[in-house]
Coordinates of C-alpha atoms and ligand atoms in Angstrom, one line a residue:
X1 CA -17.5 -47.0 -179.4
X2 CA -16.7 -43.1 -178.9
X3 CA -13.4 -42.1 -181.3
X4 CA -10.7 -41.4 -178.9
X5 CA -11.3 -37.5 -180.7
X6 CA -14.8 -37.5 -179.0
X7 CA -13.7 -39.2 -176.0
X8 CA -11.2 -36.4 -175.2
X9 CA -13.7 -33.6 -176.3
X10 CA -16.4 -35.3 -173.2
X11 CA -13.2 -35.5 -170.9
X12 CA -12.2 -31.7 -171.5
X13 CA -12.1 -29.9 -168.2
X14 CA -13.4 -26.0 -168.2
X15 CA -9.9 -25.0 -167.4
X16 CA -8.3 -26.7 -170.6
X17 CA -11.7 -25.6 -172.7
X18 CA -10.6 -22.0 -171.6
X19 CA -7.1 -22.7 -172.7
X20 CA -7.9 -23.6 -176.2
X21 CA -10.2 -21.0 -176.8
X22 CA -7.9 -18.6 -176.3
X23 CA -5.2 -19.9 -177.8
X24 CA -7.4 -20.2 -181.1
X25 CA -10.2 -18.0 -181.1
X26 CA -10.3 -14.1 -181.9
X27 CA -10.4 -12.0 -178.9
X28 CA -13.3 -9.5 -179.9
X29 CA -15.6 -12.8 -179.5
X30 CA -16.8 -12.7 -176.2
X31 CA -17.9 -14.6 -173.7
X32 CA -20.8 -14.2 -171.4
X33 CA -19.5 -13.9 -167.7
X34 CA -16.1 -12.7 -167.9
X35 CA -14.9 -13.7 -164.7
X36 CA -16.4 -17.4 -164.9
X37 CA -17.8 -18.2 -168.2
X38 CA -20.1 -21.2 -168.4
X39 CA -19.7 -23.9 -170.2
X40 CA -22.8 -25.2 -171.3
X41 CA -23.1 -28.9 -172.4
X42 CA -27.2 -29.4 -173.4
X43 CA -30.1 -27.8 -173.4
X44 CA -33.9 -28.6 -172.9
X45 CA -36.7 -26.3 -173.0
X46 CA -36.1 -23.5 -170.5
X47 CA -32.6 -24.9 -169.0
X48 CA -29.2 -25.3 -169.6
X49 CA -26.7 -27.7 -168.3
X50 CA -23.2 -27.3 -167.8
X51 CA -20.4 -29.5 -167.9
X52 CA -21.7 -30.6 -164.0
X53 CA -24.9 -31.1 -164.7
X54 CA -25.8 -28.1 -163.1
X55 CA -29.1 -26.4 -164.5
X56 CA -29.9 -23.3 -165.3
X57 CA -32.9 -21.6 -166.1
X58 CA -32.3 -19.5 -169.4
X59 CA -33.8 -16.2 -169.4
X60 CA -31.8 -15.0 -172.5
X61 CA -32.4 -17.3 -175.4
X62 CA -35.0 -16.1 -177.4
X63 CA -33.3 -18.0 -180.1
X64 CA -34.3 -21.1 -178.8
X65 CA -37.9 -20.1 -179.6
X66 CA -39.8 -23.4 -178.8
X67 CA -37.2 -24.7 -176.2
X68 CA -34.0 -26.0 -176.5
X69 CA -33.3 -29.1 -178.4
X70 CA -37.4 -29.1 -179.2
X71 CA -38.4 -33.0 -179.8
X72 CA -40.3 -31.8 -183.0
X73 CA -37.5 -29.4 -183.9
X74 CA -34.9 -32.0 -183.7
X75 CA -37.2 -34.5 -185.6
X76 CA -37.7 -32.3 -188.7
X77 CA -34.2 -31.6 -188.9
X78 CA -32.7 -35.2 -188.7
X79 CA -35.2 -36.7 -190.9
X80 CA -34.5 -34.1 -193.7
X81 CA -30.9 -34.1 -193.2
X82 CA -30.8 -37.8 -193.7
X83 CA -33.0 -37.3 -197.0
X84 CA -30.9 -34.2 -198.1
X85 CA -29.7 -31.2 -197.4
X86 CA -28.7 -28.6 -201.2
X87 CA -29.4 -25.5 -202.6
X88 CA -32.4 -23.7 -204.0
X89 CA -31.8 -23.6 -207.2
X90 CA -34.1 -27.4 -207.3
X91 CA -37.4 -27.5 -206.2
X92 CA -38.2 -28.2 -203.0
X93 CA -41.7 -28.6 -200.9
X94 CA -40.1 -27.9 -197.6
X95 CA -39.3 -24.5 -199.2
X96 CA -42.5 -23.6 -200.9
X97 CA -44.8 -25.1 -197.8
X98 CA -42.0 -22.4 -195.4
X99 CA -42.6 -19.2 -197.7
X100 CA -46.2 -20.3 -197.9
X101 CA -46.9 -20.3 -194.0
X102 CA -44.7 -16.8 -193.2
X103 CA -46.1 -15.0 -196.2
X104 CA -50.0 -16.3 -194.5
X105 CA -48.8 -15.2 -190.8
X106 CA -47.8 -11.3 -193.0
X107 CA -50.5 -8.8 -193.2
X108 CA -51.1 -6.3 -196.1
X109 CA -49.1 -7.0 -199.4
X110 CA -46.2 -8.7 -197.7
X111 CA -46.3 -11.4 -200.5
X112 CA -42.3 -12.1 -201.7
X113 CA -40.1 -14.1 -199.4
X114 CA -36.6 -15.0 -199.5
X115 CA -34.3 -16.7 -197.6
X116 CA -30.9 -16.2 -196.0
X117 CA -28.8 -17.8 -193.3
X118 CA -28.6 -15.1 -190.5
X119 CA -30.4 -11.9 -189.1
X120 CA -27.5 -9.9 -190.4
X121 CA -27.9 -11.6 -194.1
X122 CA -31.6 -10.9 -193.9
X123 CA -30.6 -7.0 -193.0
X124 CA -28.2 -6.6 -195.8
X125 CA -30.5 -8.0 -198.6
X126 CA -33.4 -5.9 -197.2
X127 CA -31.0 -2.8 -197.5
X128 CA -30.3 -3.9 -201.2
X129 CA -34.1 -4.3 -201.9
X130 CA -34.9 -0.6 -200.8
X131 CA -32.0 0.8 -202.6
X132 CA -33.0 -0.9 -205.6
X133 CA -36.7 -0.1 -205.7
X134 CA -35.9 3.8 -204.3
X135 CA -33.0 4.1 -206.6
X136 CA -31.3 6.1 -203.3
X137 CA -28.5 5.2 -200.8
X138 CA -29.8 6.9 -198.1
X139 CA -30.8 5.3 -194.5
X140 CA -32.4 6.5 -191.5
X141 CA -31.7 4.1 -188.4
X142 CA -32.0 4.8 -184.5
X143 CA -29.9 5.7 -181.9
X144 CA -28.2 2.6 -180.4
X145 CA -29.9 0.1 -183.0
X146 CA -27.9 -2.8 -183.7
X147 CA -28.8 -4.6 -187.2
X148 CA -26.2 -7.2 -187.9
X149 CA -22.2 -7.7 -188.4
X150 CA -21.4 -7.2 -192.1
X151 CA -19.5 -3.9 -193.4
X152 CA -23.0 -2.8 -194.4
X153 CA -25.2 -3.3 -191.0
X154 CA -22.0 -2.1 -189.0
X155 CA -23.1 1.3 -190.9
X156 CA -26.4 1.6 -189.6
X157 CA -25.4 0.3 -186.3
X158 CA -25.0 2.7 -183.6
X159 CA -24.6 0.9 -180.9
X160 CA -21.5 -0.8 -182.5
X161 CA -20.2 2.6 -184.6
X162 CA -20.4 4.8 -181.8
X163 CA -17.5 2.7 -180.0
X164 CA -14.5 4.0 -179.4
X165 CA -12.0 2.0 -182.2
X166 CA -14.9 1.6 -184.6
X167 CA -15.1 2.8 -188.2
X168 CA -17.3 6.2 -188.4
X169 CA -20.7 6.5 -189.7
X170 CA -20.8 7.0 -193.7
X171 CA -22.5 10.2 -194.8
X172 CA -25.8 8.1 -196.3
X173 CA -26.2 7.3 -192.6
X174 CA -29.2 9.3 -190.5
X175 CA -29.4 8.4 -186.9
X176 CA -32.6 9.5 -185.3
X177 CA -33.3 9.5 -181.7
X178 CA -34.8 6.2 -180.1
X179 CA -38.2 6.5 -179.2
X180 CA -37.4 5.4 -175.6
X181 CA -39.6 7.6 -173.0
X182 CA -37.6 6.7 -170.1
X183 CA -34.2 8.0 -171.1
X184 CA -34.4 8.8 -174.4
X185 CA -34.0 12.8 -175.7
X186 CA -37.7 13.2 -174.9
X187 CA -39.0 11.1 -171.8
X188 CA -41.6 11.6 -169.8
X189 CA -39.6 13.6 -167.3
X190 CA -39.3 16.9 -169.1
X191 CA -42.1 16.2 -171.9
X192 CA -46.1 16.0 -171.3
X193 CA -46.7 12.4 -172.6
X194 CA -49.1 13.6 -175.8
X195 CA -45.5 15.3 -176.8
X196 CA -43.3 12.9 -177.2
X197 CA -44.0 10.9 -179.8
X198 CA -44.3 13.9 -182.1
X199 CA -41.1 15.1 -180.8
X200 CA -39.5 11.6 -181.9
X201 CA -41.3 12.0 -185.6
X202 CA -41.0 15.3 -185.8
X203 CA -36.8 14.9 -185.5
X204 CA -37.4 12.0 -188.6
X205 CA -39.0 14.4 -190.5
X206 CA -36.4 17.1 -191.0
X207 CA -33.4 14.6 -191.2
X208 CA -35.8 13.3 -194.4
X209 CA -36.6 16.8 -195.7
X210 CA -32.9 17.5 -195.3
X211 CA -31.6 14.6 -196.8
X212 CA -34.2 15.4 -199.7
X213 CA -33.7 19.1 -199.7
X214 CA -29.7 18.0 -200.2
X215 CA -31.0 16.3 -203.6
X216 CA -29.8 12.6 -202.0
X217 CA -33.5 11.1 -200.9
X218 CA -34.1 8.6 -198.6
X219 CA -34.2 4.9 -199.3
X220 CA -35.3 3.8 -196.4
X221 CA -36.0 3.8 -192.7
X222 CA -34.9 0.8 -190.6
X223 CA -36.0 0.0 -186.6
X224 CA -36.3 -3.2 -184.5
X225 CA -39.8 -3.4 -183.9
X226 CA -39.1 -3.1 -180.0
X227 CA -35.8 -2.3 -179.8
X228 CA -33.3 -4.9 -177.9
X229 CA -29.6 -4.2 -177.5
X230 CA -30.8 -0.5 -177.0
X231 CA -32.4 -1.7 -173.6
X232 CA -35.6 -3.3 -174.1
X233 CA -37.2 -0.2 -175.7
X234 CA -41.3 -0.2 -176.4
X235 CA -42.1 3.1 -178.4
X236 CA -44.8 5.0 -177.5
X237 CA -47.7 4.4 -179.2
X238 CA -48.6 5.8 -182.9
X239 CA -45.1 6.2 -183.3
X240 CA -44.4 4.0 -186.3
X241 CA -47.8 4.4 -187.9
X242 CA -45.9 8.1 -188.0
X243 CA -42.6 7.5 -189.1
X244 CA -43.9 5.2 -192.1
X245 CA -45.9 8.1 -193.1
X246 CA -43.2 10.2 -193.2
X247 CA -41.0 8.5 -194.8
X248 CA -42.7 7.4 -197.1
X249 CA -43.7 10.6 -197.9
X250 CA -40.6 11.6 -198.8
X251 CA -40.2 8.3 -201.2
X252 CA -38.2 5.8 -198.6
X253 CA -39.8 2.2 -197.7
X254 CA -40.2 1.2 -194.1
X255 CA -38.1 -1.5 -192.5
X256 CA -39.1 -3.4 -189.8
X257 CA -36.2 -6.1 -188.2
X258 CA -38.0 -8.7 -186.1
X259 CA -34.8 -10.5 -186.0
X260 CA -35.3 -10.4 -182.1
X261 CA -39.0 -10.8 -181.5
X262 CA -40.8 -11.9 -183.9
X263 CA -42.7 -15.2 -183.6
X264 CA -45.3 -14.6 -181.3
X265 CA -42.9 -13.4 -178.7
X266 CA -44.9 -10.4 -177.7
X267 CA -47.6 -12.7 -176.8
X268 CA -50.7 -10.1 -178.2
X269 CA -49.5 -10.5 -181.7
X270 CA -47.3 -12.6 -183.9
X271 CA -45.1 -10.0 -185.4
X272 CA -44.0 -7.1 -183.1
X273 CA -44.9 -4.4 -185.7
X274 CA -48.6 -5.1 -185.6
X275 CA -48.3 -3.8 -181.9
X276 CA -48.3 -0.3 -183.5
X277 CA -50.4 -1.2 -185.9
X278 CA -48.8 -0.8 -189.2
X279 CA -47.7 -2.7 -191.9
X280 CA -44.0 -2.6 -193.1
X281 CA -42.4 -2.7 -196.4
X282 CA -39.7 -5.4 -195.6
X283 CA -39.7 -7.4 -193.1
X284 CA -36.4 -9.1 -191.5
X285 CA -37.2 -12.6 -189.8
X286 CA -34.2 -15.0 -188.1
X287 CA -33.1 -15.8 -185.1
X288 CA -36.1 -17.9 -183.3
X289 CA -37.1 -19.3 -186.9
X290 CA -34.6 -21.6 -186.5
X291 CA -34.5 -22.5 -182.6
X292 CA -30.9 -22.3 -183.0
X293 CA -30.4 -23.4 -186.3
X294 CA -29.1 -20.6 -188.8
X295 CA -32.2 -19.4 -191.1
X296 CA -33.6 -16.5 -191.8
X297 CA -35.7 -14.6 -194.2
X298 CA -36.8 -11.1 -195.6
X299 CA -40.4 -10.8 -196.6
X300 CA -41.6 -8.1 -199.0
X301 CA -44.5 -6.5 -201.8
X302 CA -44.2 -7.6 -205.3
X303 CA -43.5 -4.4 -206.4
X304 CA -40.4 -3.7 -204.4
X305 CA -39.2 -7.7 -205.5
X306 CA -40.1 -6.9 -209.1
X307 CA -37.2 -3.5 -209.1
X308 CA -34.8 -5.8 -207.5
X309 CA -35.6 -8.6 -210.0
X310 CA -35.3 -5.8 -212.9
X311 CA -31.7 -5.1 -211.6
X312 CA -30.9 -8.2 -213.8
X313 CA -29.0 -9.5 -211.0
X314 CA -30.1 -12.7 -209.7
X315 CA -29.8 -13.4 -206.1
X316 CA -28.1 -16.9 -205.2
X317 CA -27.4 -17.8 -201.0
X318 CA -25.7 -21.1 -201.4
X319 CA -27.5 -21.9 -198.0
X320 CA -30.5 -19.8 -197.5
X321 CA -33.6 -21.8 -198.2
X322 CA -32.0 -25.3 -198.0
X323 CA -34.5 -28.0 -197.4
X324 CA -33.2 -29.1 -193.8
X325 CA -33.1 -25.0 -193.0
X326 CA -36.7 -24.7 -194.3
X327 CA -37.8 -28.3 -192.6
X328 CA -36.5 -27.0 -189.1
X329 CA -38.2 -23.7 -189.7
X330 CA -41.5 -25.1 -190.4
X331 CA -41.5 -27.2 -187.2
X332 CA -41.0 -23.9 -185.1
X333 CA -43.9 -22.3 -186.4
X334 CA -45.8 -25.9 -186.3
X335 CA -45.0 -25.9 -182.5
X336 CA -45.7 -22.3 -181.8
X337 CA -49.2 -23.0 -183.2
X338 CA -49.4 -26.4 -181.4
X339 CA -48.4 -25.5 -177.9
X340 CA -50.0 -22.0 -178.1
X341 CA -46.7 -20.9 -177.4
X342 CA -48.2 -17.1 -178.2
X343 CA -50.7 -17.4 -176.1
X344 CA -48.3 -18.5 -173.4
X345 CA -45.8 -15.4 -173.8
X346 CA -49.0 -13.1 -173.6
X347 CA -50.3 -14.6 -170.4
X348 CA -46.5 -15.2 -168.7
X349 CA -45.3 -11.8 -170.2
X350 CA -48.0 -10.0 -168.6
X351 CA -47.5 -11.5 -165.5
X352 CA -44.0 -10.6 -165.7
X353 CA -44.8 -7.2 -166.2
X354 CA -47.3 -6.6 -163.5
X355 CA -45.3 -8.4 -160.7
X356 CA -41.9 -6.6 -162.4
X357 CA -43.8 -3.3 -161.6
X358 CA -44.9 -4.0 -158.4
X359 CA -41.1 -5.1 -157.6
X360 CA -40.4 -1.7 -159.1
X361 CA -42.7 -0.1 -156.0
X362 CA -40.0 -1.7 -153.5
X363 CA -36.8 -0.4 -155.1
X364 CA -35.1 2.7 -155.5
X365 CA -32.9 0.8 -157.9
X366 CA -35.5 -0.4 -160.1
X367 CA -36.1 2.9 -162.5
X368 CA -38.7 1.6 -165.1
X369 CA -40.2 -1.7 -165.7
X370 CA -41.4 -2.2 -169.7
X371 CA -42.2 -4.8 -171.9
X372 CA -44.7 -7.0 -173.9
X373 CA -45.1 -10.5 -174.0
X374 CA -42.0 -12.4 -173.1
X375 CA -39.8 -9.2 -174.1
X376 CA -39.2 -7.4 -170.7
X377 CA -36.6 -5.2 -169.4
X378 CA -35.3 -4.0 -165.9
X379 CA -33.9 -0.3 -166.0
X380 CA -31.2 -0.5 -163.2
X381 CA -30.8 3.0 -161.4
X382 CA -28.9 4.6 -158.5
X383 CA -32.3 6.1 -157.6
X384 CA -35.2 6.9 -159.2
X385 CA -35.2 10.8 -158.7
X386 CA -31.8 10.9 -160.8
X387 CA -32.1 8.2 -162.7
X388 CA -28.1 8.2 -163.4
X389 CA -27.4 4.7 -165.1
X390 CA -26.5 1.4 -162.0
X391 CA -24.3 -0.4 -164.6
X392 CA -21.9 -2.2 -162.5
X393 CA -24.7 -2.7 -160.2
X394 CA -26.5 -4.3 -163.1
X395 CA -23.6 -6.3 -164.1
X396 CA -23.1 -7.8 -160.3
X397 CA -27.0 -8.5 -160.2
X398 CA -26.7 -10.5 -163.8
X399 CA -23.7 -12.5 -161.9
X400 CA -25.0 -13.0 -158.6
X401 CA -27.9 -14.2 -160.7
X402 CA -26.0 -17.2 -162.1
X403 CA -23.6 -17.6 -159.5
X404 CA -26.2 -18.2 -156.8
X405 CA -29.5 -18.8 -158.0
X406 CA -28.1 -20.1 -161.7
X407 CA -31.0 -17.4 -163.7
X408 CA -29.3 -16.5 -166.3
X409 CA -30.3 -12.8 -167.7
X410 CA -28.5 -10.2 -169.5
X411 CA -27.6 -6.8 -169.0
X412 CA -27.7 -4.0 -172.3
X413 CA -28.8 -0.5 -173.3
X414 CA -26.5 2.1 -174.0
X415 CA -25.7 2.1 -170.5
X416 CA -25.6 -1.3 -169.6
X417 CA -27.7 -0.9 -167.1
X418 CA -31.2 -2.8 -168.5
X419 CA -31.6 -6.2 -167.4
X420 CA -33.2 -8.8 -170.2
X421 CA -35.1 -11.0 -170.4
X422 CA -36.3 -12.6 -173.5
X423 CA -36.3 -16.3 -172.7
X424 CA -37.9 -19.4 -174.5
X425 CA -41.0 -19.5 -175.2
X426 CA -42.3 -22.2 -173.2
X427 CA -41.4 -20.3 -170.3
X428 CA -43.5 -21.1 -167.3
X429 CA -45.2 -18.8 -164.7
X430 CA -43.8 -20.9 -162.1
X431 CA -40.0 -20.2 -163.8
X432 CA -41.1 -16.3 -163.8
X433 CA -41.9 -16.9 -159.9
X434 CA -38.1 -18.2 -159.8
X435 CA -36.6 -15.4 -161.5
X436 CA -38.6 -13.2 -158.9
X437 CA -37.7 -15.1 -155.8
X438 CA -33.6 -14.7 -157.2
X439 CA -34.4 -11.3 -158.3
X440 CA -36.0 -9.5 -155.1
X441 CA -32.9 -11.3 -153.3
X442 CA -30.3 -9.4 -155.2
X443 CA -32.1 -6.1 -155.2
X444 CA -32.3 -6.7 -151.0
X445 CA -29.0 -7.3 -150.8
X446 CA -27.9 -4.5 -153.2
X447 CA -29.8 -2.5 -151.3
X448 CA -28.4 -2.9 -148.1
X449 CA -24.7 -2.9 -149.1
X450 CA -22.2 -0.8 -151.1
X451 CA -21.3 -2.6 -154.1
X452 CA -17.7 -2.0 -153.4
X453 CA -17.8 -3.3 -150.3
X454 CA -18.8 -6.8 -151.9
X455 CA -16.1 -9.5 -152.0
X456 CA -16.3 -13.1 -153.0
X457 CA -16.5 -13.8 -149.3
X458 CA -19.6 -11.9 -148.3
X459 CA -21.3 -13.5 -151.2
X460 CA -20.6 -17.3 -150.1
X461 CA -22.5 -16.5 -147.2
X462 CA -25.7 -15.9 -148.9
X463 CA -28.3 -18.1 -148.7
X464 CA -28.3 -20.4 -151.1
X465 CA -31.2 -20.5 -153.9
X466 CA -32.6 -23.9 -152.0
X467 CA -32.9 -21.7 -148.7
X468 CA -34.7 -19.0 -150.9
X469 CA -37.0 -21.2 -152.9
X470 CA -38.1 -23.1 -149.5
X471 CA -38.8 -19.8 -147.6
X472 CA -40.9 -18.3 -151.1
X473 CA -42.7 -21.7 -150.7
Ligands
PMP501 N1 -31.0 -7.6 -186.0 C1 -31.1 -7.5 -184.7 C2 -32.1 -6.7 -184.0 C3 -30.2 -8.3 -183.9 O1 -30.4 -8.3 -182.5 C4 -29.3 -9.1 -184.5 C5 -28.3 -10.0 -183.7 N2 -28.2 -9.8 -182.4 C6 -29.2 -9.1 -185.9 C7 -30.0 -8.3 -186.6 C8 -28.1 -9.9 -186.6 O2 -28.5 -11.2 -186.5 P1 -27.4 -12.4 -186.7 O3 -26.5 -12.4 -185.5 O4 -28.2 -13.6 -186.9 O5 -26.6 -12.1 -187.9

């Protein structure tokens, strides 16, 4: 029989689940959909449920790589966490066989693993491992990257330090333009398109000669492979076999964060780095490596392990590596292999892409269209000649969205104007068909309407999704 404590937690109504929350939560934790936040009671594969049973189809969780609540996922974890669940400081197989399979998925000498608990942890310790092999403080990072929460990621977080109320950027901090050709310093608007990637590199190059010049030297450069909460950005190509060079040149190691999309999520390749063709020098992992479960890792060369080892300090994470961490982990990459879930996010991610475009033909609204594998973003305009940034246009389509066809996506970029969409990786064509079918509605109706015009009213009398999904039949 339930405990009367679980009995009142299934009974809760939204209203009173509202209440509490905000009666005991911080308020800088926010919820997705302000106005009517969901509350989600289960999850399986590409949906979500909420407390009515109503289903959505998730377009946002990358974390849950495999699908939510993965039968193989969920397996590996109960049976280890009834077996035990301690620290790394015993030997355990579930560990080794975890370090074992990344390290074999890494190309070059990325040979060295260890593990944390979060994408923000797996930042941090990379920072401390360039520092320490370098012997310099010194970071380059790009405009509107975001790399974690702690003190030390906040730093080299632009998108979070340029907000009004946040602490400034430290002087060891160089922010270099993203490599973002739509909207970024040089785009393909006022640049010829052989230009602009050495207009991006050659901007890294003096803020490392400077830095150098300034007798401080660089330790390291940091970038998402593709770069998310800065809108879905895919750099042109060439640019980071560039940018290692440089910096490299000038004695810093080369960080790539594939906290967001690594795993086969790009579909042509399994880490989003060999896209460009290069080979980091630390390599960030989380998020999908656990499929919601907190893990993560950072994978490096021997050399740059052996001058953090030399430090004399050892490195203990009273979590990271545990065995039921390490067991879930190795079921994710079991099933990515199994399912050919990268093979999947190639051939649904380029059909994304291609009927995303064409969508793009039909609206002013729709600026640019970019992405790779299941890693796509929307770039929501007023028109396409001036490009000036929809957001609240953006936000109302990620609403109406959930409100009336229940797809939920996400809106980002420095503007807030990029639609997301980086769901599950067992995402189906005929789910990408869906998100079209809610999609072209919005952008109709956006279209023929002044947004401020819109009130709940007008919006009830919309067809339904049913109406749309029979007349796309
Ligand atoms: N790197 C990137 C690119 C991220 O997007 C995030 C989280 N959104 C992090 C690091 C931090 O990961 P976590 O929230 O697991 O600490």
């Amino acid at each position: 029989m339930p405990s009367q404590n679980s009995q009142s937690l299934e009974k809760m109504s939204k209203t009173d689940t509202i209440k509490l929350r905000n009666r005991y939560i911080g308020k800088s934790c926010k919820l997705f959909y302000k106005s009517d936040p969901l509350k989600i009671v289960r999850g399986q594969g590409q949906y979500m449920f909420d407390e009515e049973g109503t289903r959505y189809l998730d377009c946002i969780n990358n974390v849950a790589h495999v699908g939510h609540c993965h039968p193989k996922v969920v397996e590996a974890a109960s049976k280890q966490i009834a077996v035990l669940s301690t620290n790394n400081r015993f030997l355990h197989d579930e560990l080794v066989h975890c370090a074992e399979k990344i390290i074999n998925k890494m190309p070059g000498d990325l040979s060295v693993c260890y593990f944390v608990n979060s994408g923000s942890e797996a930042n941090d310790l990379a920072l401390r491992l360039a520092r320490a092999f370098t012997k310099k403080l010194d970071v380059i990072t790009l405009d509107h990257a975001y790399h974690g929460h702690l003190t030390s990621l906040m730093e080299i977080s632009p998108y979070k330090f340029n907000l009004p109320g946040a602490d400034p950027k430290p002087d060891h901090v160089h922010v270099a333009s993203c490599p973002d050709d739509y909207r970024g310093k040089f785009n393909r608007f006022n640049s010829s398109s052989d230009m602009i990637k050495d207009q991006y590199i050659a901007e890294i190059e003096s803020i490392a000669k400077k830095v150098t010049e300034e007798g401080r030297g660089i330790a390291g450069f940091i970038a998402e492979s593709l770069q998310s909460c800065g809108g879905q950005i895919i750099p042109p190509e060439g640019y980071f076999e560039d940018v290692y060079r440089v910096v490299r040149k000038y004695g810093g190691v080369a960080i790539a964060d594939e906290v967001q999309v690594g795993f086969g999520r790009v579909g042509t390749h399994y880490w989003a780095f060999e896209t460009q063709n290069v080979v980091p020098d630390i390599v960030t992992i989380a998020k999908p490596m656990g499929n919601g479960h907190p893990v993560g890792a950072v994978v490096t060369t021997q050399k740059i392990a052996d001058s953090f080892a030399a430090t004399g300090v050892s490195y203990f994470n009273t979590y990271g590596g545990n065995p039921v961490s390490c067991a879930i982990a190795n079921a994710v990459m079991d099933v990515v292999e199994n399912e050919k879930l990268q093979q999947n996010a190639q051939i649904v991610g380029e059909y994304l892409l291609s009927e995303g475009i064409k969508m793009g033909y039909d609206f002013e609204m729709i600026g640019d269209v970019r992405g790779y594998g299941l890693f796509v973003g929307f770039e929501i305009v007023k028109s396409k000649s001036c490009r000036t940034p929809a957001t609240q246009e953006a936000q109302w389509i990620v609403d109406r969205m959930k409100s009336v066809h229940r797809v939920l996506i996400s809106s980002d970029g420095p503007n807030e104007n990029v639609l997301k969409l980086k769901p599950p990786m067992v995402f189906t064509k005929e789910n990408a068909e869906e998100f079209f079918v809610a999609f072209n509605e919005c952008m109709h109706f956006l279209q023929k309407v002044n947004l401020s015009s819109l009130t709940e009213d007008v919006s009830n009398e919309l067809p339904t999704r049913t109406d749309l999904l029979i007349k796309a039949m």
